Amino acid sequence: MNLMGQTLCGCGSVSHQSGGQISLGIYEKALPHTDDWDEFFAGVRQAGFDFVDLSIDETAERQSRLHWPTAERRRVRDAAARHGVQLGGICLSVHRAIGPGSADPAVREQAAHIFEDAIWLAHDLGIPVVQVAGYYAFYEDSDPGQRERYVATLTQATTIAARAGVMLGIENVDGQDVTSISIAKEIADEVGSPWLQIYPDIGNLAEQQLDTVAELAAGQGRMVALHIKDVRVGEPRRVPLGEGIAEFSAAFSELARQRWSGRIMVEMWNDDAPDSLQRCSDARALVSTWLANAGLLATPAS
């Protein structure tokens, strides 16, 4: 196990219980959209979560966060601290649109700048992990050089991450690029930096119809955090938790076998729902029960 990853992320440590201790977090888009950060972080706490992962996606609004001035970065960090909420990660899904493996050198350069800006944003916010989307060049026709170009751009990003002290974690995704933990591990091994590890998506394993237990076993010692969602084949998003095909019981039993400890983020999309806080609270209770059944302990809700 990469010891640096353990120090930064609290991951991979050995528990004296049958399994590990888990800190539960929530995805930003699971909560009501608001421009008031105090209101937002209060909602995270009200729903019972320890941390939140912020999103930098394909929208101009969230991409603008990459260029927040120092005062805004301090304002967000201070608001989180006031409510006792950790900023767990940045989900850098904007790379779905601006592919690090693009055939266009200008797009690859833009993707590289996004990596750099996101890493320094994470540094300034005190965020330990930037989640790297496993899309080579999602909106382009596939070509034999996409993976090589993706790896080259990612390798460049790891040199910045090392200087900033921010971990990068590859997410296995829907589509046809980094579709498994095994592929993510191959890329991390190829890059060869301790600052590049894996941030698995358990739901995407099921959506890709892969063996969840075998994939998590392949990632042992390299998983800096995990996120979970429910899915159906062809539906990688917005499936209510517990109503899809994600193999949570098997996944959590495998994590217990590994004595894995760390952060698990619940990925939901409730930002347009009037009862989003209740949905988040219910999801936390459900996941806590599943973890307990596998011998894993979720930290108590505040």
PDB file of N, CA and C in Angstrom, residues 54-143:
ATOM      1  N   LEU A  54     -17.038  17.935  -3.769  1.00  0.00           N
ATOM      2  CA  LEU A  54     -17.503  18.983  -4.661  1.00  0.00           C
ATOM      3  C   LEU A  54     -17.348  18.563  -6.122  1.00  0.00           C
ATOM      4  N   SER A  55     -18.116  19.212  -6.983  1.00  0.00           N
ATOM      5  CA  SER A  55     -18.138  18.856  -8.404  1.00  0.00           C
ATOM      6  C   SER A  55     -17.582  19.983  -9.260  1.00  0.00           C
ATOM      7  N   ILE A  56     -16.717  19.594 -10.197  1.00  0.00           N
ATOM      8  CA  ILE A  56     -16.345  20.476 -11.300  1.00  0.00           C
ATOM      9  C   ILE A  56     -16.690  19.716 -12.568  1.00  0.00           C
ATOM     10  N   ASP A  57     -17.831  20.068 -13.139  1.00  0.00           N
ATOM     11  CA  ASP A  57     -18.383  19.283 -14.238  1.00  0.00           C
ATOM     12  C   ASP A  57     -18.336  20.068 -15.545  1.00  0.00           C
ATOM     13  N   GLU A  58     -19.189  19.706 -16.480  1.00  0.00           N
ATOM     14  CA  GLU A  58     -19.162  20.316 -17.811  1.00  0.00           C
ATOM     15  C   GLU A  58     -19.853  21.675 -17.872  1.00  0.00           C
ATOM     16  N   THR A  59     -20.500  22.107 -16.791  1.00  0.00           N
ATOM     17  CA  THR A  59     -21.198  23.392 -16.802  1.00  0.00           C
ATOM     18  C   THR A  59     -20.214  24.539 -16.565  1.00  0.00           C
ATOM     19  N   ALA A  60     -20.508  25.679 -17.168  1.00  0.00           N
ATOM     20  CA  ALA A  60     -19.651  26.855 -17.004  1.00  0.00           C
ATOM     21  C   ALA A  60     -19.618  27.306 -15.549  1.00  0.00           C
ATOM     22  N   GLU A  61     -20.756  27.184 -14.854  1.00  0.00           N
ATOM     23  CA  GLU A  61     -20.823  27.616 -13.456  1.00  0.00           C
ATOM     24  C   GLU A  61     -19.806  26.885 -12.592  1.00  0.00           C
ATOM     25  N   ARG A  62     -19.764  25.561 -12.712  1.00  0.00           N
ATOM     26  CA  ARG A  62     -18.850  24.805 -11.849  1.00  0.00           C
ATOM     27  C   ARG A  62     -17.408  24.864 -12.363  1.00  0.00           C
ATOM     28  N   GLN A  63     -17.220  25.001 -13.663  1.00  0.00           N
ATOM     29  CA  GLN A  63     -15.852  25.166 -14.168  1.00  0.00           C
ATOM     30  C   GLN A  63     -15.239  26.470 -13.683  1.00  0.00           C
ATOM     31  N   SER A  64     -16.065  27.479 -13.438  1.00  0.00           N
ATOM     32  CA  SER A  64     -15.545  28.764 -12.967  1.00  0.00           C
ATOM     33  C   SER A  64     -14.878  28.634 -11.603  1.00  0.00           C
ATOM     34  N   ARG A  65     -15.189  27.576 -10.858  1.00  0.00           N
ATOM     35  CA  ARG A  65     -14.556  27.366  -9.561  1.00  0.00           C
ATOM     36  C   ARG A  65     -13.044  27.203  -9.692  1.00  0.00           C
ATOM     37  N   LEU A  66     -12.592  26.718 -10.842  1.00  0.00           N
ATOM     38  CA  LEU A  66     -11.164  26.545 -11.058  1.00  0.00           C
ATOM     39  C   LEU A  66     -10.417  27.865 -10.957  1.00  0.00           C
ATOM     40  N   HIS A  67     -11.140  28.961 -11.109  1.00  0.00           N
ATOM     41  CA  HIS A  67     -10.511  30.282 -11.121  1.00  0.00           C
ATOM     42  C   HIS A  67     -10.998  31.155  -9.958  1.00  0.00           C
ATOM     43  N   TRP A  68     -11.523  30.525  -8.917  1.00  0.00           N
ATOM     44  CA  TRP A  68     -11.919  31.283  -7.735  1.00  0.00           C
ATOM     45  C   TRP A  68     -10.746  32.097  -7.206  1.00  0.00           C
ATOM     46  N   PRO A  69     -10.973  33.355  -6.840  1.00  0.00           N
ATOM     47  CA  PRO A  69      -9.906  34.123  -6.188  1.00  0.00           C
ATOM     48  C   PRO A  69      -9.632  33.577  -4.782  1.00  0.00           C
ATOM     49  N   THR A  70      -8.529  34.022  -4.233  1.00  0.00           N
ATOM     50  CA  THR A  70      -8.115  33.533  -2.914  1.00  0.00           C
ATOM     51  C   THR A  70      -9.195  33.757  -1.863  1.00  0.00           C
ATOM     52  N   ALA A  71      -9.862  34.901  -1.916  1.00  0.00           N
ATOM     53  CA  ALA A  71     -10.878  35.211  -0.906  1.00  0.00           C
ATOM     54  C   ALA A  71     -12.041  34.235  -0.955  1.00  0.00           C
ATOM     55  N   GLU A  72     -12.447  33.822  -2.158  1.00  0.00           N
ATOM     56  CA  GLU A  72     -13.556  32.872  -2.281  1.00  0.00           C
ATOM     57  C   GLU A  72     -13.143  31.488  -1.786  1.00  0.00           C
ATOM     58  N   ARG A  73     -11.937  31.096  -2.080  1.00  0.00           N
ATOM     59  CA  ARG A  73     -11.446  29.797  -1.583  1.00  0.00           C
ATOM     60  C   ARG A  73     -11.440  29.783  -0.053  1.00  0.00           C
ATOM     61  N   ARG A  74     -10.998  30.885   0.519  1.00  0.00           N
ATOM     62  CA  ARG A  74     -10.990  30.974   1.987  1.00  0.00           C
ATOM     63  C   ARG A  74     -12.415  30.966   2.537  1.00  0.00           C
ATOM     64  N   ARG A  75     -13.322  31.627   1.849  1.00  0.00           N
ATOM     65  CA  ARG A  75     -14.722  31.706   2.309  1.00  0.00           C
ATOM     66  C   ARG A  75     -15.355  30.320   2.339  1.00  0.00           C
ATOM     67  N   VAL A  76     -15.122  29.513   1.302  1.00  0.00           N
ATOM     68  CA  VAL A  76     -15.685  28.166   1.245  1.00  0.00           C
ATOM     69  C   VAL A  76     -15.075  27.279   2.321  1.00  0.00           C
ATOM     70  N   ARG A  77     -13.760  27.359   2.448  1.00  0.00           N
ATOM     71  CA  ARG A  77     -13.086  26.520   3.452  1.00  0.00           C
ATOM     72  C   ARG A  77     -13.545  26.892   4.865  1.00  0.00           C
ATOM     73  N   ASP A  78     -13.672  28.176   5.141  1.00  0.00           N
ATOM     74  CA  ASP A  78     -14.097  28.615   6.476  1.00  0.00           C
ATOM     75  C   ASP A  78     -15.539  28.199   6.768  1.00  0.00           C
ATOM     76  N   ALA A  79     -16.403  28.258   5.755  1.00  0.00           N
ATOM     77  CA  ALA A  79     -17.799  27.857   5.958  1.00  0.00           C
ATOM     78  C   ALA A  79     -17.882  26.371   6.290  1.00  0.00           C
ATOM     79  N   ALA A  80     -17.096  25.562   5.595  1.00  0.00           N
ATOM     80  CA  ALA A  80     -17.078  24.126   5.893  1.00  0.00           C
ATOM     81  C   ALA A  80     -16.614  23.882   7.329  1.00  0.00           C
ATOM     82  N   ALA A  81     -15.581  24.597   7.730  1.00  0.00           N
ATOM     83  CA  ALA A  81     -15.048  24.428   9.082  1.00  0.00           C
ATOM     84  C   ALA A  81     -16.067  24.835  10.143  1.00  0.00           C
ATOM     85  N   ARG A  82     -16.812  25.888   9.884  1.00  0.00           N
ATOM     86  CA  ARG A  82     -17.817  26.339  10.863  1.00  0.00           C
ATOM     87  C   ARG A  82     -18.842  25.251  11.151  1.00  0.00           C
ATOM     88  N   HIS A  83     -19.139  24.429  10.151  1.00  0.00           N
ATOM     89  CA  HIS A  83     -20.172  23.402  10.302  1.00  0.00           C
ATOM     90  C   HIS A  83     -19.574  22.016  10.549  1.00  0.00           C
ATOM     91  N   GLY A  84     -18.271  21.949  10.734  1.00  0.00           N
ATOM     92  CA  GLY A  84     -17.625  20.674  11.024  1.00  0.00           C
ATOM     93  C   GLY A  84     -17.676  19.690   9.886  1.00  0.00           C
ATOM     94  N   VAL A  85     -17.656  20.189   8.657  1.00  0.00           N
ATOM     95  CA  VAL A  85     -17.721  19.341   7.470  1.00  0.00           C
ATOM     96  C   VAL A  85     -16.351  19.302   6.803  1.00  0.00           C
ATOM     97  N   GLN A  86     -15.889  18.119   6.501  1.00  0.00           N
ATOM     98  CA  GLN A  86     -14.644  17.973   5.752  1.00  0.00           C
ATOM     99  C   GLN A  86     -14.928  18.129   4.252  1.00  0.00           C
ATOM    100  N   LEU A  87     -14.008  18.731   3.546  1.00  0.00           N
ATOM    101  CA  LEU A  87     -14.055  18.744   2.092  1.00  0.00           C
ATOM    102  C   LEU A  87     -13.252  17.541   1.624  1.00  0.00           C
ATOM    103  N   GLY A  88     -13.967  16.494   1.200  1.00  0.00           N
ATOM    104  CA  GLY A  88     -13.322  15.204   0.976  1.00  0.00           C
ATOM    105  C   GLY A  88     -12.636  15.066  -0.363  1.00  0.00           C
ATOM    106  N   GLY A  89     -13.230  15.626  -1.421  1.00  0.00           N
ATOM    107  CA  GLY A  89     -12.658  15.439  -2.743  1.00  0.00           C
ATOM    108  C   GLY A  89     -13.265  16.392  -3.748  1.00  0.00           C
ATOM    109  N   ILE A  90     -12.637  16.449  -4.907  1.00  0.00           N
ATOM    110  CA  ILE A  90     -13.179  17.149  -6.068  1.00  0.00           C
ATOM    111  C   ILE A  90     -13.446  16.104  -7.140  1.00  0.00           C
ATOM    112  N   CYS A  91     -14.679  16.039  -7.612  1.00  0.00           N
ATOM    113  CA  CYS A  91     -15.038  15.157  -8.732  1.00  0.00           C
ATOM    114  C   CYS A  91     -14.805  15.939 -10.021  1.00  0.00           C
ATOM    115  N   LEU A  92     -13.735  15.615 -10.729  1.00  0.00           N
ATOM    116  CA  LEU A  92     -13.318  16.402 -11.886  1.00  0.00           C
ATOM    117  C   LEU A  92     -13.914  15.820 -13.168  1.00  0.00           C
ATOM    118  N   SER A  93     -15.243  15.802 -13.224  1.00  0.00           N
ATOM    119  CA  SER A  93     -15.912  15.179 -14.370  1.00  0.00           C
ATOM    120  C   SER A  93     -15.922  16.046 -15.618  1.00  0.00           C
ATOM    121  N   VAL A  94     -15.398  17.280 -15.527  1.00  0.00           N
ATOM    122  CA  VAL A  94     -15.304  18.127 -16.711  1.00  0.00           C
ATOM    123  C   VAL A  94     -14.457  17.475 -17.805  1.00  0.00           C
ATOM    124  N   HIS A  95     -13.576  16.565 -17.422  1.00  0.00           N
ATOM    125  CA  HIS A  95     -12.741  15.882 -18.414  1.00  0.00           C
ATOM    126  C   HIS A  95     -13.534  14.940 -19.310  1.00  0.00           C
ATOM    127  N   ARG A  96     -14.791  14.715 -18.981  1.00  0.00           N
ATOM    128  CA  ARG A  96     -15.652  13.989 -19.915  1.00  0.00           C
ATOM    129  C   ARG A  96     -15.808  14.781 -21.214  1.00  0.00           C
ATOM    130  N   ALA A  97     -15.882  16.104 -21.088  1.00  0.00           N
ATOM    131  CA  ALA A  97     -16.061  16.970 -22.252  1.00  0.00           C
ATOM    132  C   ALA A  97     -14.733  17.413 -22.854  1.00  0.00           C
ATOM    133  N   ILE A  98     -13.722  17.581 -22.005  1.00  0.00           N
ATOM    134  CA  ILE A  98     -12.417  18.076 -22.451  1.00  0.00           C
ATOM    135  C   ILE A  98     -11.409  16.962 -22.198  1.00  0.00           C
ATOM    136  N   GLY A  99     -11.293  16.065 -23.175  1.00  0.00           N
ATOM    137  CA  GLY A  99     -10.609  14.802 -22.977  1.00  0.00           C
ATOM    138  C   GLY A  99      -9.095  14.901 -22.887  1.00  0.00           C
ATOM    139  N   PRO A 100      -8.500  14.350 -21.805  1.00  0.00           N
ATOM    140  CA  PRO A 100      -7.036  14.305 -21.716  1.00  0.00           C
ATOM    141  C   PRO A 100      -6.396  13.473 -22.822  1.00  0.00           C
ATOM    142  N   GLY A 101      -7.165  12.591 -23.449  1.00  0.00           N
ATOM    143  CA  GLY A 101      -6.647  11.763 -24.532  1.00  0.00           C
ATOM    144  C   GLY A 101      -7.098  12.219 -25.903  1.00  0.00           C
ATOM    145  N   SER A 102      -7.576  13.451 -26.007  1.00  0.00           N
ATOM    146  CA  SER A 102      -8.089  13.968 -27.276  1.00  0.00           C
ATOM    147  C   SER A 102      -7.029  13.929 -28.374  1.00  0.00           C
ATOM    148  N   ALA A 103      -7.488  13.749 -29.605  1.00  0.00           N
ATOM    149  CA  ALA A 103      -6.597  13.814 -30.764  1.00  0.00           C
ATOM    150  C   ALA A 103      -6.185  15.247 -31.073  1.00  0.00           C
ATOM    151  N   ASP A 104      -6.884  16.209 -30.530  1.00  0.00           N
ATOM    152  CA  ASP A 104      -6.611  17.620 -30.768  1.00  0.00           C
ATOM    153  C   ASP A 104      -5.631  18.134 -29.708  1.00  0.00           C
ATOM    154  N   PRO A 105      -4.435  18.561 -30.107  1.00  0.00           N
ATOM    155  CA  PRO A 105      -3.461  19.049 -29.109  1.00  0.00           C
ATOM    156  C   PRO A 105      -3.987  20.211 -28.271  1.00  0.00           C
ATOM    157  N   ALA A 106      -4.816  21.068 -28.867  1.00  0.00           N
ATOM    158  CA  ALA A 106      -5.358  22.200 -28.113  1.00  0.00           C
ATOM    159  C   ALA A 106      -6.291  21.726 -27.003  1.00  0.00           C
ATOM    160  N   VAL A 107      -7.083  20.688 -27.272  1.00  0.00           N
ATOM    161  CA  VAL A 107      -7.974  20.136 -26.242  1.00  0.00           C
ATOM    162  C   VAL A 107      -7.156  19.486 -25.136  1.00  0.00           C
ATOM    163  N   ARG A 108      -6.106  18.748 -25.510  1.00  0.00           N
ATOM    164  CA  ARG A 108      -5.247  18.125 -24.495  1.00  0.00           C
ATOM    165  C   ARG A 108      -4.577  19.179 -23.623  1.00  0.00           C
ATOM    166  N   GLU A 109      -4.174  20.276 -24.233  1.00  0.00           N
ATOM    167  CA  GLU A 109      -3.564  21.357 -23.449  1.00  0.00           C
ATOM    168  C   GLU A 109      -4.574  21.935 -22.473  1.00  0.00           C
ATOM    169  N   GLN A 110      -5.812  22.113 -22.932  1.00  0.00           N
ATOM    170  CA  GLN A 110      -6.863  22.612 -22.044  1.00  0.00           C
ATOM    171  C   GLN A 110      -7.113  21.630 -20.902  1.00  0.00           C
ATOM    172  N   ALA A 111      -7.136  20.324 -21.221  1.00  0.00           N
ATOM    173  CA  ALA A 111      -7.327  19.297 -20.198  1.00  0.00           C
ATOM    174  C   ALA A 111      -6.198  19.332 -19.172  1.00  0.00           C
ATOM    175  N   ALA A 112      -4.973  19.562 -19.639  1.00  0.00           N
ATOM    176  CA  ALA A 112      -3.830  19.644 -18.733  1.00  0.00           C
ATOM    177  C   ALA A 112      -3.947  20.845 -17.807  1.00  0.00           C
ATOM    178  N   HIS A 113      -4.398  21.980 -18.344  1.00  0.00           N
ATOM    179  CA  HIS A 113      -4.589  23.173 -17.510  1.00  0.00           C
ATOM    180  C   HIS A 113      -5.673  22.935 -16.464  1.00  0.00           C
ATOM    181  N   ILE A 114      -6.711  22.201 -16.843  1.00  0.00           N
ATOM    182  CA  ILE A 114      -7.776  21.869 -15.889  1.00  0.00           C
ATOM    183  C   ILE A 114      -7.212  21.040 -14.739  1.00  0.00           C
ATOM    184  N   PHE A 115      -6.381  20.057 -15.058  1.00  0.00           N
ATOM    185  CA  PHE A 115      -5.735  19.274 -14.000  1.00  0.00           C
ATOM    186  C   PHE A 115      -4.970  20.194 -13.053  1.00  0.00           C
ATOM    187  N   GLU A 116      -4.159  21.070 -13.622  1.00  0.00           N
ATOM    188  CA  GLU A 116      -3.332  21.944 -12.786  1.00  0.00           C
ATOM    189  C   GLU A 116      -4.195  22.847 -11.913  1.00  0.00           C
ATOM    190  N   ASP A 117      -5.203  23.465 -12.515  1.00  0.00           N
ATOM    191  CA  ASP A 117      -6.065  24.365 -11.750  1.00  0.00           C
ATOM    192  C   ASP A 117      -6.818  23.617 -10.651  1.00  0.00           C
ATOM    193  N   ALA A 118      -7.292  22.410 -10.956  1.00  0.00           N
ATOM    194  CA  ALA A 118      -8.036  21.627  -9.969  1.00  0.00           C
ATOM    195  C   ALA A 118      -7.146  21.193  -8.816  1.00  0.00           C
ATOM    196  N   ILE A 119      -5.928  20.828  -9.109  1.00  0.00           N
ATOM    197  CA  ILE A 119      -4.993  20.404  -8.063  1.00  0.00           C
ATOM    198  C   ILE A 119      -4.703  21.555  -7.103  1.00  0.00           C
ATOM    199  N   TRP A 120      -4.466  22.751  -7.640  1.00  0.00           N
ATOM    200  CA  TRP A 120      -4.170  23.886  -6.758  1.00  0.00           C
ATOM    201  C   TRP A 120      -5.424  24.376  -6.036  1.00  0.00           C
ATOM    202  N   LEU A 121      -6.590  24.222  -6.660  1.00  0.00           N
ATOM    203  CA  LEU A 121      -7.835  24.528  -5.949  1.00  0.00           C
ATOM    204  C   LEU A 121      -7.993  23.584  -4.759  1.00  0.00           C
ATOM    205  N   ALA A 122      -7.753  22.289  -4.980  1.00  0.00           N
ATOM    206  CA  ALA A 122      -7.832  21.315  -3.892  1.00  0.00           C
ATOM    207  C   ALA A 122      -6.837  21.674  -2.790  1.00  0.00           C
ATOM    208  N   HIS A 123      -5.644  22.022  -3.178  1.00  0.00           N
ATOM    209  CA  HIS A 123      -4.623  22.419  -2.199  1.00  0.00           C
ATOM    210  C   HIS A 123      -5.117  23.579  -1.338  1.00  0.00           C
ATOM    211  N   ASP A 124      -5.684  24.601  -1.981  1.00  0.00           N
ATOM    212  CA  ASP A 124      -6.103  25.791  -1.253  1.00  0.00           C
ATOM    213  C   ASP A 124      -7.315  25.538  -0.367  1.00  0.00           C
ATOM    214  N   LEU A 125      -8.176  24.583  -0.773  1.00  0.00           N
ATOM    215  CA  LEU A 125      -9.366  24.252   0.015  1.00  0.00           C
ATOM    216  C   LEU A 125      -9.081  23.199   1.081  1.00  0.00           C
ATOM    217  N   GLY A 126      -7.880  22.636   1.090  1.00  0.00           N
ATOM    218  CA  GLY A 126      -7.565  21.574   2.033  1.00  0.00           C
ATOM    219  C   GLY A 126      -8.180  20.239   1.653  1.00  0.00           C
ATOM    220  N   ILE A 127      -8.417  20.047   0.359  1.00  0.00           N
ATOM    221  CA  ILE A 127      -9.016  18.799  -0.144  1.00  0.00           C
ATOM    222  C   ILE A 127      -7.898  17.815  -0.485  1.00  0.00           C
ATOM    223  N   PRO A 128      -7.950  16.580   0.033  1.00  0.00           N
ATOM    224  CA  PRO A 128      -6.832  15.655  -0.169  1.00  0.00           C
ATOM    225  C   PRO A 128      -6.832  14.900  -1.488  1.00  0.00           C
ATOM    226  N   VAL A 129      -8.006  14.781  -2.169  1.00  0.00           N
ATOM    227  CA  VAL A 129      -8.103  13.906  -3.340  1.00  0.00           C
ATOM    228  C   VAL A 129      -8.854  14.598  -4.477  1.00  0.00           C
ATOM    229  N   VAL A 130      -8.287  14.513  -5.671  1.00  0.00           N
ATOM    230  CA  VAL A 130      -8.991  14.902  -6.884  1.00  0.00           C
ATOM    231  C   VAL A 130      -9.333  13.629  -7.645  1.00  0.00           C
ATOM    232  N   GLN A 131     -10.620  13.424  -7.859  1.00  0.00           N
ATOM    233  CA  GLN A 131     -11.085  12.233  -8.570  1.00  0.00           C
ATOM    234  C   GLN A 131     -10.927  12.442 -10.081  1.00  0.00           C
ATOM    235  N   VAL A 132     -10.166  11.562 -10.707  1.00  0.00           N
ATOM    236  CA  VAL A 132      -9.837  11.651 -12.129  1.00  0.00           C
ATOM    237  C   VAL A 132     -10.812  10.772 -12.919  1.00  0.00           C
ATOM    238  N   ALA A 133     -11.597  11.373 -13.784  1.00  0.00           N
ATOM    239  CA  ALA A 133     -12.543  10.607 -14.603  1.00  0.00           C
ATOM    240  C   ALA A 133     -11.783   9.737 -15.608  1.00  0.00           C
ATOM    241  N   GLY A 134     -12.226   8.503 -15.745  1.00  0.00           N
ATOM    242  CA  GLY A 134     -11.546   7.575 -16.635  1.00  0.00           C
ATOM    243  C   GLY A 134     -12.032   7.632 -18.066  1.00  0.00           C
ATOM    244  N   TYR A 135     -12.260   8.840 -18.575  1.00  0.00           N
ATOM    245  CA  TYR A 135     -12.655   9.027 -19.971  1.00  0.00           C
ATOM    246  C   TYR A 135     -11.457   9.527 -20.763  1.00  0.00           C
ATOM    247  N   TYR A 136     -11.116   8.836 -21.846  1.00  0.00           N
ATOM    248  CA  TYR A 136      -9.982   9.284 -22.667  1.00  0.00           C
ATOM    249  C   TYR A 136     -10.369  10.532 -23.464  1.00  0.00           C
ATOM    250  N   ALA A 137     -11.429  10.430 -24.235  1.00  0.00           N
ATOM    251  CA  ALA A 137     -11.948  11.545 -25.043  1.00  0.00           C
ATOM    252  C   ALA A 137     -13.379  11.165 -25.409  1.00  0.00           C
ATOM    253  N   PHE A 138     -14.284  11.338 -24.438  1.00  0.00           N
ATOM    254  CA  PHE A 138     -15.608  10.718 -24.475  1.00  0.00           C
ATOM    255  C   PHE A 138     -16.403  11.060 -25.727  1.00  0.00           C
ATOM    256  N   TYR A 139     -16.352  12.306 -26.170  1.00  0.00           N
ATOM    257  CA  TYR A 139     -17.199  12.740 -27.282  1.00  0.00           C
ATOM    258  C   TYR A 139     -16.525  12.611 -28.649  1.00  0.00           C
ATOM    259  N   GLU A 140     -15.343  12.029 -28.682  1.00  0.00           N
ATOM    260  CA  GLU A 140     -14.645  11.830 -29.948  1.00  0.00           C
ATOM    261  C   GLU A 140     -14.735  10.365 -30.369  1.00  0.00           C
ATOM    262  N   ASP A 141     -14.608  10.125 -31.661  1.00  0.00           N
ATOM    263  CA  ASP A 141     -14.519   8.752 -32.146  1.00  0.00           C
ATOM    264  C   ASP A 141     -13.258   8.106 -31.589  1.00  0.00           C
ATOM    265  N   SER A 142     -13.377   6.840 -31.216  1.00  0.00           N
ATOM    266  CA  SER A 142     -12.232   6.139 -30.641  1.00  0.00           C
ATOM    267  C   SER A 142     -11.118   5.983 -31.668  1.00  0.00           C
ATOM    268  N   ASP A 143      -9.881   6.108 -31.196  1.00  0.00           N
ATOM    269  CA  ASP A 143      -8.741   5.838 -32.072  1.00  0.00           C
ATOM    270  C   ASP A 143      -7.642   5.187 -31.247  1.00  0.00           C
TER     271      ASP A 143
END
